[in-house]
C-alpha cells in the first residue's frame, strides 16, 4: 500500500480498513491482470471455434473492467490508495505470467481454465478474510465470484465432453 489511510468508513478501525484495502489491492492486481490476459487471448486465439471464443471473451472483459473499477473505488472508500499501474500489478503478483501467445482455442481455454481456478480460489480466500470485518466488501467480492464462476463455466463448456469430462 502506498500510504497508510488516515481515515476509513464508519464502523471500521483504521487498522481494519487498511487490512481490507490490502486484501483488495491483491484482488485489484489479479483483476487487472485478468482483464489484460483476456484481451491477449482475444487477439491471439486461432483455429476451430475461433469466432465463438473470440466473441465470447469481449463481454467478459467489460465485466472484469467493471470489477476493477468497483474494487479500486472500494479501496479509496476505505481511505487507502488503489494502485492500478502496470508496475503495481507485476510487483504485487503471486501467479505466473500467462504462458501462451498465438495458440488454438483449446490451448487458450485450457490455460484460461487454470487462470480461473487460481483467481476464484484467491477471491474466495479474500472473501473469507473480510467476512468478519466488513459485510459491504464481502458482498462485493461474493458478487465478483459469481460472475467469475459463470465465465469459468463458459470456458469449461468448450473443454467438456458429452460425458462431462474436461479435456486435459
PDB file of C-alpha atoms in Angstrom:
ATOM      1  CA  UNK A   1       0.000   0.000   0.000  1.00  0.00           C
ATOM      2  CA  UNK A   2       1.475   3.367  -0.974  1.00  0.00           C
ATOM      3  CA  UNK A   3       0.180   5.286   2.044  1.00  0.00           C
ATOM      4  CA  UNK A   4      -1.392   4.345   5.350  1.00  0.00           C
ATOM      5  CA  UNK A   5      -5.003   5.541   5.396  1.00  0.00           C
ATOM      6  CA  UNK A   6      -5.773   8.461   7.717  1.00  0.00           C
ATOM      7  CA  UNK A   7      -9.480   7.551   7.780  1.00  0.00           C
ATOM      8  CA  UNK A   8     -11.793   4.722   6.805  1.00  0.00           C
ATOM      9  CA  UNK A   9     -15.513   4.042   6.625  1.00  0.00           C
ATOM     10  CA  UNK A  10     -17.611   4.487   9.773  1.00  0.00           C
ATOM     11  CA  UNK A  11     -17.749   1.374  11.925  1.00  0.00           C
ATOM     12  CA  UNK A  12     -14.269   0.141  10.983  1.00  0.00           C
ATOM     13  CA  UNK A  13     -10.995   0.899  12.697  1.00  0.00           C
ATOM     14  CA  UNK A  14      -8.264   2.388  10.562  1.00  0.00           C
ATOM     15  CA  UNK A  15      -6.294  -0.834  11.029  1.00  0.00           C
ATOM     16  CA  UNK A  16      -9.224  -2.928   9.779  1.00  0.00           C
ATOM     17  CA  UNK A  17      -9.761  -0.564   6.841  1.00  0.00           C
ATOM     18  CA  UNK A  18      -6.090  -0.868   5.946  1.00  0.00           C
ATOM     19  CA  UNK A  19      -6.206  -4.664   6.237  1.00  0.00           C
ATOM     20  CA  UNK A  20      -9.255  -4.885   3.986  1.00  0.00           C
ATOM     21  CA  UNK A  21      -7.702  -2.470   1.485  1.00  0.00           C
ATOM     22  CA  UNK A  22      -4.545  -4.599   1.390  1.00  0.00           C
ATOM     23  CA  UNK A  23      -6.641  -7.676   0.634  1.00  0.00           C
ATOM     24  CA  UNK A  24      -8.484  -5.741  -2.067  1.00  0.00           C
ATOM     25  CA  UNK A  25      -5.231  -4.454  -3.603  1.00  0.00           C
ATOM     26  CA  UNK A  26      -4.235  -8.056  -4.252  1.00  0.00           C
ATOM     27  CA  UNK A  27      -7.612  -8.661  -5.911  1.00  0.00           C
ATOM     28  CA  UNK A  28      -7.231  -5.420  -7.905  1.00  0.00           C
ATOM     29  CA  UNK A  29      -3.887  -6.658  -9.219  1.00  0.00           C
ATOM     30  CA  UNK A  30      -5.407 -10.024 -10.134  1.00  0.00           C
ATOM     31  CA  UNK A  31      -8.440  -8.493 -11.862  1.00  0.00           C
ATOM     32  CA  UNK A  32      -6.306  -6.027 -13.832  1.00  0.00           C
ATOM     33  CA  UNK A  33      -4.083  -8.932 -14.881  1.00  0.00           C
ATOM     34  CA  UNK A  34      -7.138 -10.973 -15.880  1.00  0.00           C
ATOM     35  CA  UNK A  35      -8.542  -8.110 -17.951  1.00  0.00           C
ATOM     36  CA  UNK A  36      -5.277  -7.787 -19.870  1.00  0.00           C
ATOM     37  CA  UNK A  37      -4.932 -11.565 -20.230  1.00  0.00           C
ATOM     38  CA  UNK A  38      -8.435 -11.862 -21.662  1.00  0.00           C
ATOM     39  CA  UNK A  39      -7.685  -9.203 -24.285  1.00  0.00           C
ATOM     40  CA  UNK A  40      -4.422 -11.004 -25.077  1.00  0.00           C
ATOM     41  CA  UNK A  41      -6.354 -14.245 -25.639  1.00  0.00           C
ATOM     42  CA  UNK A  42      -8.972 -12.382 -27.705  1.00  0.00           C
ATOM     43  CA  UNK A  43      -6.243 -11.127 -30.040  1.00  0.00           C
ATOM     44  CA  UNK A  44      -4.244 -14.362 -30.231  1.00  0.00           C
ATOM     45  CA  UNK A  45      -6.759 -17.209 -30.387  1.00  0.00           C
ATOM     46  CA  UNK A  46      -6.805 -19.191 -33.666  1.00  0.00           C
ATOM     47  CA  UNK A  47      -8.192 -22.378 -35.130  1.00  0.00           C
ATOM     48  CA  UNK A  48     -11.525 -24.150 -34.945  1.00  0.00           C
ATOM     49  CA  UNK A  49     -14.137 -22.275 -32.930  1.00  0.00           C
ATOM     50  CA  UNK A  50     -12.092 -19.070 -33.264  1.00  0.00           C
ATOM     51  CA  UNK A  51     -15.073 -16.762 -33.677  1.00  0.00           C
ATOM     52  CA  UNK A  52     -17.011 -18.321 -30.793  1.00  0.00           C
ATOM     53  CA  UNK A  53     -14.133 -17.875 -28.360  1.00  0.00           C
ATOM     54  CA  UNK A  54     -13.048 -14.504 -29.783  1.00  0.00           C
ATOM     55  CA  UNK A  55     -16.563 -13.083 -29.367  1.00  0.00           C
ATOM     56  CA  UNK A  56     -17.201 -14.800 -26.016  1.00  0.00           C
ATOM     57  CA  UNK A  57     -14.280 -13.024 -24.374  1.00  0.00           C
ATOM     58  CA  UNK A  58     -15.043  -9.344 -25.009  1.00  0.00           C
ATOM     59  CA  UNK A  59     -18.222  -9.088 -22.899  1.00  0.00           C
ATOM     60  CA  UNK A  60     -16.339 -10.643 -20.000  1.00  0.00           C
ATOM     61  CA  UNK A  61     -13.519  -8.120 -20.437  1.00  0.00           C
ATOM     62  CA  UNK A  62     -16.129  -5.407 -19.832  1.00  0.00           C
ATOM     63  CA  UNK A  63     -17.407  -7.218 -16.727  1.00  0.00           C
ATOM     64  CA  UNK A  64     -13.893  -7.611 -15.346  1.00  0.00           C
ATOM     65  CA  UNK A  65     -13.108  -3.951 -16.114  1.00  0.00           C
ATOM     66  CA  UNK A  66     -16.184  -3.041 -14.035  1.00  0.00           C
ATOM     67  CA  UNK A  67     -14.883  -5.265 -11.209  1.00  0.00           C
ATOM     68  CA  UNK A  68     -11.533  -3.455 -11.407  1.00  0.00           C
ATOM     69  CA  UNK A  69     -13.252  -0.097 -11.042  1.00  0.00           C
ATOM     70  CA  UNK A  70     -15.506  -1.322  -8.227  1.00  0.00           C
ATOM     71  CA  UNK A  71     -12.533  -2.780  -6.346  1.00  0.00           C
ATOM     72  CA  UNK A  72     -10.363   0.319  -6.764  1.00  0.00           C
ATOM     73  CA  UNK A  73     -13.202   2.563  -5.624  1.00  0.00           C
ATOM     74  CA  UNK A  74     -13.766   0.384  -2.544  1.00  0.00           C
ATOM     75  CA  UNK A  75     -10.070   0.711  -1.674  1.00  0.00           C
ATOM     76  CA  UNK A  76     -10.364   4.501  -1.990  1.00  0.00           C
ATOM     77  CA  UNK A  77     -13.567   4.492   0.081  1.00  0.00           C
ATOM     78  CA  UNK A  78     -11.649   2.680   2.815  1.00  0.00           C
ATOM     79  CA  UNK A  79      -9.193   5.603   2.834  1.00  0.00           C
ATOM     80  CA  UNK A  80      -6.346   3.817   1.072  1.00  0.00           C
ATOM     81  CA  UNK A  81      -4.725   4.401  -2.307  1.00  0.00           C
ATOM     82  CA  UNK A  82      -5.635   1.924  -5.077  1.00  0.00           C
ATOM     83  CA  UNK A  83      -2.601   1.151  -7.218  1.00  0.00           C
ATOM     84  CA  UNK A  84      -3.509   0.323 -10.807  1.00  0.00           C
ATOM     85  CA  UNK A  85      -0.234   0.816 -12.627  1.00  0.00           C
ATOM     86  CA  UNK A  86       1.456  -1.971 -14.604  1.00  0.00           C
ATOM     87  CA  UNK A  87       4.325  -1.892 -12.123  1.00  0.00           C
ATOM     88  CA  UNK A  88       1.945  -2.423  -9.195  1.00  0.00           C
ATOM     89  CA  UNK A  89       0.385  -5.400 -10.943  1.00  0.00           C
ATOM     90  CA  UNK A  90       3.744  -7.036 -11.651  1.00  0.00           C
ATOM     91  CA  UNK A  91       5.217  -6.228  -8.237  1.00  0.00           C
ATOM     92  CA  UNK A  92       2.160  -7.484  -6.361  1.00  0.00           C
ATOM     93  CA  UNK A  93       1.527 -10.582  -8.377  1.00  0.00           C
ATOM     94  CA  UNK A  94       1.865 -14.052  -6.875  1.00  0.00           C
ATOM     95  CA  UNK A  95       0.957 -16.011 -10.018  1.00  0.00           C
ATOM     96  CA  UNK A  96       2.848 -16.941 -13.155  1.00  0.00           C
ATOM     97  CA  UNK A  97       2.733 -14.973 -16.376  1.00  0.00           C
ATOM     98  CA  UNK A  98       0.119 -16.210 -18.851  1.00  0.00           C
ATOM     99  CA  UNK A  99       2.059 -18.794 -20.877  1.00  0.00           C
ATOM    100  CA  UNK A 100       0.635 -18.541 -24.413  1.00  0.00           C
ATOM    101  CA  UNK A 101       0.923 -16.246 -27.397  1.00  0.00           C
ATOM    102  CA  UNK A 102      -0.809 -17.225 -30.620  1.00  0.00           C
ATOM    103  CA  UNK A 103      -2.430 -20.583 -29.920  1.00  0.00           C
ATOM    104  CA  UNK A 104      -5.506 -22.661 -30.664  1.00  0.00           C
ATOM    105  CA  UNK A 105      -8.835 -22.173 -28.951  1.00  0.00           C
ATOM    106  CA  UNK A 106      -8.368 -25.371 -26.953  1.00  0.00           C
ATOM    107  CA  UNK A 107      -4.873 -24.392 -25.802  1.00  0.00           C
ATOM    108  CA  UNK A 108      -6.049 -20.945 -24.698  1.00  0.00           C
ATOM    109  CA  UNK A 109      -9.165 -22.296 -22.992  1.00  0.00           C
ATOM    110  CA  UNK A 110      -7.098 -24.842 -21.041  1.00  0.00           C
ATOM    111  CA  UNK A 111      -4.758 -22.048 -19.953  1.00  0.00           C
ATOM    112  CA  UNK A 112      -7.725 -19.838 -19.015  1.00  0.00           C
ATOM    113  CA  UNK A 113      -9.206 -22.715 -17.016  1.00  0.00           C
ATOM    114  CA  UNK A 114      -6.046 -22.714 -14.885  1.00  0.00           C
ATOM    115  CA  UNK A 115      -6.164 -18.917 -14.559  1.00  0.00           C
ATOM    116  CA  UNK A 116      -9.762 -19.027 -13.342  1.00  0.00           C
ATOM    117  CA  UNK A 117      -9.081 -21.839 -10.865  1.00  0.00           C
ATOM    118  CA  UNK A 118      -6.362 -19.741  -9.193  1.00  0.00           C
ATOM    119  CA  UNK A 119      -8.252 -16.456  -9.404  1.00  0.00           C
ATOM    120  CA  UNK A 120     -11.511 -17.815  -7.990  1.00  0.00           C
ATOM    121  CA  UNK A 121      -9.671 -19.676  -5.224  1.00  0.00           C
ATOM    122  CA  UNK A 122      -7.881 -16.454  -4.245  1.00  0.00           C
ATOM    123  CA  UNK A 123     -11.133 -14.474  -4.413  1.00  0.00           C
ATOM    124  CA  UNK A 124     -12.726 -16.997  -2.044  1.00  0.00           C
ATOM    125  CA  UNK A 125      -9.786 -16.584   0.358  1.00  0.00           C
ATOM    126  CA  UNK A 126     -10.241 -12.795   0.180  1.00  0.00           C
ATOM    127  CA  UNK A 127     -13.962 -13.182   0.882  1.00  0.00           C
ATOM    128  CA  UNK A 128     -13.161 -15.278   3.961  1.00  0.00           C
ATOM    129  CA  UNK A 129     -10.538 -12.756   5.112  1.00  0.00           C
ATOM    130  CA  UNK A 130     -13.003  -9.848   5.116  1.00  0.00           C
ATOM    131  CA  UNK A 131     -16.146 -11.766   6.158  1.00  0.00           C
ATOM    132  CA  UNK A 132     -15.980 -10.898   9.859  1.00  0.00           C
ATOM    133  CA  UNK A 133     -14.769  -7.328   9.287  1.00  0.00           C
ATOM    134  CA  UNK A 134     -16.850  -5.761   6.531  1.00  0.00           C
ATOM    135  CA  UNK A 135     -20.058  -7.142   5.006  1.00  0.00           C
ATOM    136  CA  UNK A 136     -20.009  -4.464   2.270  1.00  0.00           C
ATOM    137  CA  UNK A 137     -16.639  -5.607   0.944  1.00  0.00           C
ATOM    138  CA  UNK A 138     -17.623  -9.241   1.435  1.00  0.00           C
ATOM    139  CA  UNK A 139     -20.785  -8.708  -0.609  1.00  0.00           C
ATOM    140  CA  UNK A 140     -18.787  -7.067  -3.406  1.00  0.00           C
ATOM    141  CA  UNK A 141     -16.346  -9.980  -3.528  1.00  0.00           C
ATOM    142  CA  UNK A 142     -19.165 -12.552  -3.476  1.00  0.00           C
ATOM    143  CA  UNK A 143     -20.781 -10.812  -6.463  1.00  0.00           C
ATOM    144  CA  UNK A 144     -17.470 -10.883  -8.309  1.00  0.00           C
ATOM    145  CA  UNK A 145     -17.010 -14.577  -7.547  1.00  0.00           C
ATOM    146  CA  UNK A 146     -20.446 -15.295  -9.001  1.00  0.00           C
ATOM    147  CA  UNK A 147     -19.577 -13.567 -12.285  1.00  0.00           C
ATOM    148  CA  UNK A 148     -16.111 -15.142 -12.446  1.00  0.00           C
ATOM    149  CA  UNK A 149     -17.535 -18.617 -11.829  1.00  0.00           C
ATOM    150  CA  UNK A 150     -20.118 -18.130 -14.573  1.00  0.00           C
ATOM    151  CA  UNK A 151     -17.467 -17.210 -17.135  1.00  0.00           C
ATOM    152  CA  UNK A 152     -15.283 -20.075 -15.896  1.00  0.00           C
ATOM    153  CA  UNK A 153     -18.210 -22.362 -16.711  1.00  0.00           C
ATOM    154  CA  UNK A 154     -18.320 -20.853 -20.232  1.00  0.00           C
ATOM    155  CA  UNK A 155     -14.628 -21.692 -20.639  1.00  0.00           C
ATOM    156  CA  UNK A 156     -15.104 -25.212 -19.314  1.00  0.00           C
ATOM    157  CA  UNK A 157     -18.150 -25.840 -21.504  1.00  0.00           C
ATOM    158  CA  UNK A 158     -15.811 -25.605 -24.505  1.00  0.00           C
ATOM    159  CA  UNK A 159     -13.472 -28.168 -22.906  1.00  0.00           C
ATOM    160  CA  UNK A 160     -16.108 -30.579 -21.644  1.00  0.00           C
ATOM    161  CA  UNK A 161     -17.008 -33.829 -23.385  1.00  0.00           C
ATOM    162  CA  UNK A 162     -20.608 -35.006 -23.749  1.00  0.00           C
ATOM    163  CA  UNK A 163     -19.831 -37.373 -20.863  1.00  0.00           C
ATOM    164  CA  UNK A 164     -18.930 -34.492 -18.551  1.00  0.00           C
ATOM    165  CA  UNK A 165     -15.145 -34.901 -18.607  1.00  0.00           C
ATOM    166  CA  UNK A 166     -12.848 -31.921 -19.038  1.00  0.00           C
ATOM    167  CA  UNK A 167     -10.393 -32.208 -21.919  1.00  0.00           C
ATOM    168  CA  UNK A 168      -6.990 -32.430 -20.254  1.00  0.00           C
TER     169      UNK A 168
END
